[in-house]
Coordinates of C-alpha atoms and ligand atoms in Angstrom, one line a residue:
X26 CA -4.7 -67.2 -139.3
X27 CA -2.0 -64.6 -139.4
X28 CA -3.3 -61.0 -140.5
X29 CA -1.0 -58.7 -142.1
X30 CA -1.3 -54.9 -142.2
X31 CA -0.1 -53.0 -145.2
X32 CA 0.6 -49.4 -145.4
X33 CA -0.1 -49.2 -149.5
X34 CA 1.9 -46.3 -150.3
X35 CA 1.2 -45.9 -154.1
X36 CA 2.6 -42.7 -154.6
X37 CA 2.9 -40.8 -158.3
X38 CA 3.4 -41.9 -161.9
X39 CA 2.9 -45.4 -162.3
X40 CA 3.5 -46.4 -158.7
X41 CA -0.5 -46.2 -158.3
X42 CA -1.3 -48.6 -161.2
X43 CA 2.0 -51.2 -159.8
X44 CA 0.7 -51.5 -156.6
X45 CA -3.0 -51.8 -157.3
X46 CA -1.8 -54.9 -159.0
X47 CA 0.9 -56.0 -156.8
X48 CA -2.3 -56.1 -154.3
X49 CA -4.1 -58.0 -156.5
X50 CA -1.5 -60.9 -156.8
X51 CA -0.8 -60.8 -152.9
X52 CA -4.7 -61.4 -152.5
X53 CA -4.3 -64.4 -154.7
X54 CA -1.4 -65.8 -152.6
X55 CA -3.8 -65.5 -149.9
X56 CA -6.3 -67.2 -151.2
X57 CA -4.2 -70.0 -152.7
X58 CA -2.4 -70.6 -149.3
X59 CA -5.6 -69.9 -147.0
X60 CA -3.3 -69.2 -143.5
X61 CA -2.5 -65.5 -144.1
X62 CA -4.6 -62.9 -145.1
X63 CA -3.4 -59.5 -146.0
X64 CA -5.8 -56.4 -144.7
X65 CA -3.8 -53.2 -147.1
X66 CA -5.0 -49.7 -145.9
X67 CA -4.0 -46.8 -148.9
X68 CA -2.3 -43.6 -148.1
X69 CA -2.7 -41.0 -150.8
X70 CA 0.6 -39.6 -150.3
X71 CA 2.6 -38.0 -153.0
X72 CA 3.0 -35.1 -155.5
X73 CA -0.7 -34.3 -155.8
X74 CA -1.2 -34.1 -151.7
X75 CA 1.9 -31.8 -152.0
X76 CA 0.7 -29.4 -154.8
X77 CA -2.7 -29.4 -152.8
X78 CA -1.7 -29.1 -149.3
X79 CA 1.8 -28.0 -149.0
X80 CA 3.4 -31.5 -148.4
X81 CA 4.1 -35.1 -149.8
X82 CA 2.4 -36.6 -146.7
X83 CA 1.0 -35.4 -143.1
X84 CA 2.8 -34.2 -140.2
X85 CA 1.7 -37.1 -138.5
X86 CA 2.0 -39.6 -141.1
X87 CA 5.1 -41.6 -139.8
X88 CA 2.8 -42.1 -136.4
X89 CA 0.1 -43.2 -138.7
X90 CA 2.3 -45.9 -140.4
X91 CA 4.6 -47.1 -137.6
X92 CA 1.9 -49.9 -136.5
X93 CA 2.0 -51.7 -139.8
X94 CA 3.6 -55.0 -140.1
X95 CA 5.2 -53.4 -143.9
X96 CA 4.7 -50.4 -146.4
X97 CA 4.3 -51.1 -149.9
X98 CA 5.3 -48.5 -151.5
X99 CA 5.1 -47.3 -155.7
X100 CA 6.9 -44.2 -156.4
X101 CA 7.6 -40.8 -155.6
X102 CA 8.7 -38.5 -158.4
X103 CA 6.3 -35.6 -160.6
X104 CA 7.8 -33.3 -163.0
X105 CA 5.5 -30.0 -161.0
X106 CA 7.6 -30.9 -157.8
X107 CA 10.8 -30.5 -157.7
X108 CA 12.3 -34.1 -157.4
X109 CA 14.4 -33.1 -154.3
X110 CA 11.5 -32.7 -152.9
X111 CA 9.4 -35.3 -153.8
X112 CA 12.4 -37.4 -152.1
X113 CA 12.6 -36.1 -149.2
X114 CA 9.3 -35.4 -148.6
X115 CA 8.1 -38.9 -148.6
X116 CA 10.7 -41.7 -149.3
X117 CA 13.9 -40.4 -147.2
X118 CA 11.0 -39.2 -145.0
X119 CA 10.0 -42.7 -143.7
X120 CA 12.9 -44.6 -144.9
X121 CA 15.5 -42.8 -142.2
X122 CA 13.7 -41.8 -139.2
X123 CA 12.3 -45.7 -139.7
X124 CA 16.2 -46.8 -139.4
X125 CA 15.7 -48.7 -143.0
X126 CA 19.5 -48.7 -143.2
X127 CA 20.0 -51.9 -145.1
X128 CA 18.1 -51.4 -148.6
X129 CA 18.6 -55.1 -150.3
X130 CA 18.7 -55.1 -154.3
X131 CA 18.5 -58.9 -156.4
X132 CA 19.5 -58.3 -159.8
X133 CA 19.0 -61.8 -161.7
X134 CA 18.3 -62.7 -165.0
X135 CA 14.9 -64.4 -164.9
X136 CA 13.8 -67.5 -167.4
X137 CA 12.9 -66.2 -170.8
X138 CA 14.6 -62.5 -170.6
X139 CA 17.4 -61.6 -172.8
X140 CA 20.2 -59.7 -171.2
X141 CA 21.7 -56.5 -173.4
X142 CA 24.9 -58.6 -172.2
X143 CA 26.2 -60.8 -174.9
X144 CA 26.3 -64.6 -174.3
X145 CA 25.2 -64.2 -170.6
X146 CA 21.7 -65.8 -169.5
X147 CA 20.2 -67.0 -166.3
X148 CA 22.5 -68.4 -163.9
X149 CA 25.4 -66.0 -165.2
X150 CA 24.2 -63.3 -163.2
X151 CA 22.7 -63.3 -159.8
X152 CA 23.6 -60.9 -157.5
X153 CA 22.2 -58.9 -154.5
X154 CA 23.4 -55.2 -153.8
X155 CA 23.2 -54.4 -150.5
X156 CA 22.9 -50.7 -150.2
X157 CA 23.3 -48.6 -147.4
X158 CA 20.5 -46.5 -146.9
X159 CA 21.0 -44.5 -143.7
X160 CA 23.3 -41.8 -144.1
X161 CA 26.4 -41.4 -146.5
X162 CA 25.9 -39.0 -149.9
X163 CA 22.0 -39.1 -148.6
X164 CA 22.6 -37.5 -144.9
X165 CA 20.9 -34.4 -146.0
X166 CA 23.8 -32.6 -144.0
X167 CA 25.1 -29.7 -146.4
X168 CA 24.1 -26.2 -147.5
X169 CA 24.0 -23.4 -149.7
X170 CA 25.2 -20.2 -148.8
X171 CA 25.7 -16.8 -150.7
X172 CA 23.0 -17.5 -153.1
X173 CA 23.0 -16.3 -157.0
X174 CA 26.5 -14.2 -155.7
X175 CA 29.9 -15.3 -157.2
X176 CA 31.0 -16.5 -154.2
X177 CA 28.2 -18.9 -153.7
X178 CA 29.0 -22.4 -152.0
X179 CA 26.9 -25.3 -152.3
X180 CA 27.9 -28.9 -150.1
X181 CA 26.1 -31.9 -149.5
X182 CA 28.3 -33.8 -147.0
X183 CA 28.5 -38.0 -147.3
X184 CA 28.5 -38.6 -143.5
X185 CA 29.7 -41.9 -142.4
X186 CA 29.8 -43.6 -138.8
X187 CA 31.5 -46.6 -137.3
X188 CA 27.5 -47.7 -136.0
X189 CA 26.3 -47.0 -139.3
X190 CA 29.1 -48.9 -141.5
X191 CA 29.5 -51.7 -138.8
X192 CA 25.7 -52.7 -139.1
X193 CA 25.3 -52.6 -143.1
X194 CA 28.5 -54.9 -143.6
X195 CA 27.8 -57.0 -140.9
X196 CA 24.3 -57.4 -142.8
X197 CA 25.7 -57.7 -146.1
X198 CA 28.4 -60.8 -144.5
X199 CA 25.5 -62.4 -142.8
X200 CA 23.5 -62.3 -146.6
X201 CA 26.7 -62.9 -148.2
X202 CA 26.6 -66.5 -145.5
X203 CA 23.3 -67.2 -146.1
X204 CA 23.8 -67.3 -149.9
X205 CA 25.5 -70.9 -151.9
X206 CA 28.5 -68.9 -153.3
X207 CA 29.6 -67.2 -149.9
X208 CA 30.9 -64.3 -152.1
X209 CA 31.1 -60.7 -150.6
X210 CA 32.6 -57.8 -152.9
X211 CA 33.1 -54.9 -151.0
X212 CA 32.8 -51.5 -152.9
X213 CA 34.2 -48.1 -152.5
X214 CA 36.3 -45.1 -153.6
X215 CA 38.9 -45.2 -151.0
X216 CA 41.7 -44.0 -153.4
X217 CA 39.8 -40.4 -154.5
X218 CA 37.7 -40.1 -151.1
X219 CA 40.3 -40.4 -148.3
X220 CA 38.7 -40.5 -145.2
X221 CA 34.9 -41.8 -144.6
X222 CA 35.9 -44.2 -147.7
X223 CA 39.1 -45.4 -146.2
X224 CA 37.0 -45.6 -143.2
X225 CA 34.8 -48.3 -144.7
X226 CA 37.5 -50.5 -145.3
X227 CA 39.2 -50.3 -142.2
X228 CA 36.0 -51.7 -140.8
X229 CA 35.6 -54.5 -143.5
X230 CA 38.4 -55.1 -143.0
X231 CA 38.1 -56.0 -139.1
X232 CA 35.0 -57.8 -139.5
X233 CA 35.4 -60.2 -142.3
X234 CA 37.3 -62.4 -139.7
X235 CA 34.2 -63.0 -138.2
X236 CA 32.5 -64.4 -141.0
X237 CA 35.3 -66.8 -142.4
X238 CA 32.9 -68.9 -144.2
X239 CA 32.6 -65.5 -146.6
X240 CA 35.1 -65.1 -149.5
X241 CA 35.7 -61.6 -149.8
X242 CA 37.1 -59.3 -152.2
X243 CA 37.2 -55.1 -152.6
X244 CA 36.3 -53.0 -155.7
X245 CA 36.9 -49.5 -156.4
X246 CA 33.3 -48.1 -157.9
X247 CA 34.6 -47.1 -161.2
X248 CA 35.8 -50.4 -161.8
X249 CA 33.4 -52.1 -160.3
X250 CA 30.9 -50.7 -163.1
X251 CA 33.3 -53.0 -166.3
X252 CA 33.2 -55.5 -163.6
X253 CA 30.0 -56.0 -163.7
X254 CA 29.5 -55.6 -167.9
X255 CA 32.7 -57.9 -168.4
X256 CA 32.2 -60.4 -166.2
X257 CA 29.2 -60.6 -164.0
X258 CA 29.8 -64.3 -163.3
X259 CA 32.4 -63.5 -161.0
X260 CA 30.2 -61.7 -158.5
X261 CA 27.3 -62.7 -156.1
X262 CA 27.1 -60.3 -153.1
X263 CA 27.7 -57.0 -152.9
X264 CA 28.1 -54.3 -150.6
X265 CA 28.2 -50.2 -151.2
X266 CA 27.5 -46.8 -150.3
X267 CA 23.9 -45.4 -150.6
X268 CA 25.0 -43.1 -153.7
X269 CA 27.3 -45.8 -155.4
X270 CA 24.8 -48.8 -154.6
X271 CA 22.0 -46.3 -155.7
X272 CA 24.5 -46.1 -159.6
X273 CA 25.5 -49.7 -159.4
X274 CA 21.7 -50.5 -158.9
X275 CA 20.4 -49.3 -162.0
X276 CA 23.4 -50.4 -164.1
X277 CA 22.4 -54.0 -162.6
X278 CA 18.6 -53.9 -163.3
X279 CA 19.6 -52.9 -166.7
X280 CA 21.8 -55.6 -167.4
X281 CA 19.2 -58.2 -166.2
X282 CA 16.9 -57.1 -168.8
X283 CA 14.9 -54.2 -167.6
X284 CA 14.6 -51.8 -164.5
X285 CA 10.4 -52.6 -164.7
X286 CA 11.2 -55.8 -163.4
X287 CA 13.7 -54.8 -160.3
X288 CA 12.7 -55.1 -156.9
X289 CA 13.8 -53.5 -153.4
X290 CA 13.7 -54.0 -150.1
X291 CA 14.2 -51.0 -147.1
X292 CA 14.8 -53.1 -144.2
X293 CA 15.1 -52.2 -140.7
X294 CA 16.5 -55.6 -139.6
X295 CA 16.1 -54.9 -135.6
X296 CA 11.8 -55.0 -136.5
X297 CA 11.9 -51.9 -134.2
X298 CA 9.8 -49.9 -137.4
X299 CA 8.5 -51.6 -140.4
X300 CA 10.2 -52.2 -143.4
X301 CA 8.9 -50.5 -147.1
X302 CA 9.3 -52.3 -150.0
X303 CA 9.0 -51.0 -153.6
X304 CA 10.4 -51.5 -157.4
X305 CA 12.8 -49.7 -158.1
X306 CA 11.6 -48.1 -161.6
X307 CA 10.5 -45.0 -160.1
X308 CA 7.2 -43.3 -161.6
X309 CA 7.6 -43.3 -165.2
X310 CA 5.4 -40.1 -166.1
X311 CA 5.9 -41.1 -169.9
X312 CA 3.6 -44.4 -169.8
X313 CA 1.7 -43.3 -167.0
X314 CA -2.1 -43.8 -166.7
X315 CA -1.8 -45.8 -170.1
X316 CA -1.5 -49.4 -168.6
X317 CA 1.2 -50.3 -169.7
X318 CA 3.6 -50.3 -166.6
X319 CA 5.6 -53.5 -166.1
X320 CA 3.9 -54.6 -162.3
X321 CA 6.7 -57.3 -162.0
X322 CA 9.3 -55.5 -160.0
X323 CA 6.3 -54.5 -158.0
X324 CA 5.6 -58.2 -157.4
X325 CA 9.3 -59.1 -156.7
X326 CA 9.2 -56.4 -154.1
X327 CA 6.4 -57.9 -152.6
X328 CA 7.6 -61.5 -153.1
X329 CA 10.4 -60.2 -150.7
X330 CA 7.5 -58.6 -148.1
X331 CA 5.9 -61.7 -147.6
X332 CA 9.8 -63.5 -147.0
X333 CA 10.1 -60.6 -144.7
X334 CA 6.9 -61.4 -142.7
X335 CA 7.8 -65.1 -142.5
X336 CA 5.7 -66.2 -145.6
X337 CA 8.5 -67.5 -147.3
X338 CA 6.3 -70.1 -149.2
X339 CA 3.8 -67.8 -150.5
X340 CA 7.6 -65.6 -151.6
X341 CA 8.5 -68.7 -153.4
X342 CA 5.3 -69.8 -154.8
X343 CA 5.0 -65.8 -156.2
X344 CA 8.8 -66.4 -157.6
X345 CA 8.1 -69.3 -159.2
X346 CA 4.7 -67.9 -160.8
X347 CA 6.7 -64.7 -162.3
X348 CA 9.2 -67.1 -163.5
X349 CA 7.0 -69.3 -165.1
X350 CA 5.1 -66.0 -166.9
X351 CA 8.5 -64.6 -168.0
X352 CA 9.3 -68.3 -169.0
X353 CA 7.0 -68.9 -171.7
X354 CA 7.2 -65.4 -172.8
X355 CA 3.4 -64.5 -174.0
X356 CA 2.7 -62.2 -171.9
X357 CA 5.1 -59.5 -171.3
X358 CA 5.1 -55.5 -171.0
X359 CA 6.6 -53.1 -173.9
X360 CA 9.7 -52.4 -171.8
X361 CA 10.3 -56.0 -172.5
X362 CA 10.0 -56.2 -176.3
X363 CA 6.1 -57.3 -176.1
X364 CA 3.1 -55.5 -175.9
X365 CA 0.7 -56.7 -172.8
X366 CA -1.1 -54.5 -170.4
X367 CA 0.0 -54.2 -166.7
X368 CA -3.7 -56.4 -166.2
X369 CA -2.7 -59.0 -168.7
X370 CA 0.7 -59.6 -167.0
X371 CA -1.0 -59.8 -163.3
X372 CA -3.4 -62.0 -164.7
X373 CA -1.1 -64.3 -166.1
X374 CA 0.8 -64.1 -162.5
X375 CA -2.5 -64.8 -160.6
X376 CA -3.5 -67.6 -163.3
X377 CA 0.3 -69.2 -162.7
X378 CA -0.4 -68.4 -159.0
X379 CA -3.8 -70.3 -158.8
X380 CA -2.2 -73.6 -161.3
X381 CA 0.6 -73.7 -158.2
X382 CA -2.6 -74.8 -156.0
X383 CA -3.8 -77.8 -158.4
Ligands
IPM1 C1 16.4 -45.3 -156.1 C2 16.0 -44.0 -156.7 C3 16.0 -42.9 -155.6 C4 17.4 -42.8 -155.0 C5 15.6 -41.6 -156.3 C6 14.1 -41.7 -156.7 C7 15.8 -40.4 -155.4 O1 16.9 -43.7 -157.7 O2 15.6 -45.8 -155.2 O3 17.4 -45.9 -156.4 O4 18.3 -42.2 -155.5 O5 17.5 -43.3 -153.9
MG2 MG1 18.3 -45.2 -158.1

């Protein structure tokens, strides 16, 4: 029997009410397919350790979570903290120093949801962003100098390296391979941002001949965003920046029907550190504590943990559970036109979950 260790991560907002549910459902997976078990251990990291002790989560904490087999992780984000902060207190702080670098995004349009998109259904959109999650906008390198004088100067560098770009689009070919369209669009901004931009398609350029299975093509960002309204049949893969995947991401879970139902993955792809995975709503202060939270991008995300540990038929049986839930469309959250609970929808999951065993 294969034991897997979770680092539950449930942060702020609605992140703690997600994953107590996405835990739920992965302890129904386990049951149903009786040769895993899945052994979570919480962390009560997040805004309220910070406003109590002085920081998201302990100096040690990264020690504490490196012998995991994955984190699950909710949400960090509370309107007392400062939301730089919050960020790079506890998400940046375990997604970079655990090399994370290739953050995976599937935006589809499941059975039974309505796309804002005119005339496009399931089937006319399924794509997976591949975001790089290392360095970039998000390096941290910058400053500000001269405070509150005139001559005040504030920079945030986007810092890009050969390693850094080689490994994400070599990662986003390989996905790109692995998927029945073979379709790789390659985004950037190399006509505005001269140099690291230009940089990244140098590099695409030079490896795409390595993957000739892959049809390619390049986007600039701007365009890439009517792209995606006007015709998101045309796309499949797609490969960006951390700040332009991190735009492009939320435009995508939008068009799919909701960003409650989008999922992530943080992967560290050598297995050196483990890999976090987590929706990508964020914490929702509005609807928290009300019950109300849509938990399905929480199951996605761990629908892609358990592909990640090697469970790939307890991911597919989850997949086709949510699917069949969205499908008949009873039982769905307010962000999706209805008016369930969080515990009605992960019931219906587990119900769907435990009907996959008859
Ligand atoms: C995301 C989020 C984060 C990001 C926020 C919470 C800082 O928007 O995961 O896409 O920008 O990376
Ligand atoms: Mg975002």
């Amino acid at each position: 029997m294969n034991t897997y260790r979770i680092a539950a991560i449930p942060g702020d907002g609605i992140g703690t009410e997600v994953i107590a549910a996405g835990l739920e459902v992965l302890a129904a997976l386990a049951t149903r397919d009786g040769s895993f078990r899945i052994e979570p251990v919480h962390f009560d990291w997040g805004s309220n350790r910070y406003l109590r002790e002085g920081a998201m989560m302990p100096a040690d904490g990264l020690d504490q979570i490196k012998p995991f087999d994955a984190i699950y992780f909710g949400s960090a984000g509370d309107p007392r903290v400062p939301d730089h902060i919050s960020l790079w207190g506890l998400r940046l702080a375990i997604c970079q120093p655990f090399e994370q670098y290739a953050n995976v995004r599937p935006a589809r349009i499941l059975p039974g949801i309505e796309s804002p998109l005119r005339g496009v259904g399931p089937g006319d959109l399924d794509w997976v962003i591949v975001r790089e999650n290392s360095e970039g906008e998000y390096s941290g390198a910058g400053g500000r100098v001269h405070r509150g004088f005139g001559s005040e100067v504030g920079l945030d560098v986007a810092v890009f390296t050969r390693s850094g770009v080689e490994r994400i689009q070599r990662f986003a070919l390989e996905l790109a391979r692995s998927r029945p369209r073979k379709l790789l669009t390659l985004v950037t901004k190399s006509n505005a941002q001269r140099h690291g931009m230009v940089m990244w398609d140098a590099i695409f350029e030079e490896l795409k001949g390595d993957y000739p299975e892959v049809t390619t093509d390049k986007m600039l960002v701007d365009a890439m965003t009517t792209r995606m309204v006007l015709n998101p049949a045309s796309l499949d893969t797609i490969v960006a920046t951390n700040l332009h995947a991190d735009v492009l991401s939320d435009l995508a879970a939008a068009l799919t029907g909701s960003l409650g139902l989008a999922p992530t993955a943080n992967l560290n792809p050598e297995r050196d550190f483990p890999s976090m995975f987590e929706p990508i709503h964020g914490s929702a202060f509005d609807i928290m504590g009300q019950g109300i939270a849509n938990p399905i991008g929480a199951f996605w995300s761990a629908a892609m943990m358990l592909e990640h540990l090697g469970e790939a038929g307890a991911a597919s049986a989850l997949i086709s559970a949510i699917e069949q839930v969205t499908g008949a469309g009873r039982v769905r959250t307010r962000d999706l036109g209805g008016e369930a609970t969080t515990a009605e929808v992960t019931g219906a999951v587990i119900a769907a979950i435990a009907g996959a065993n008859a």
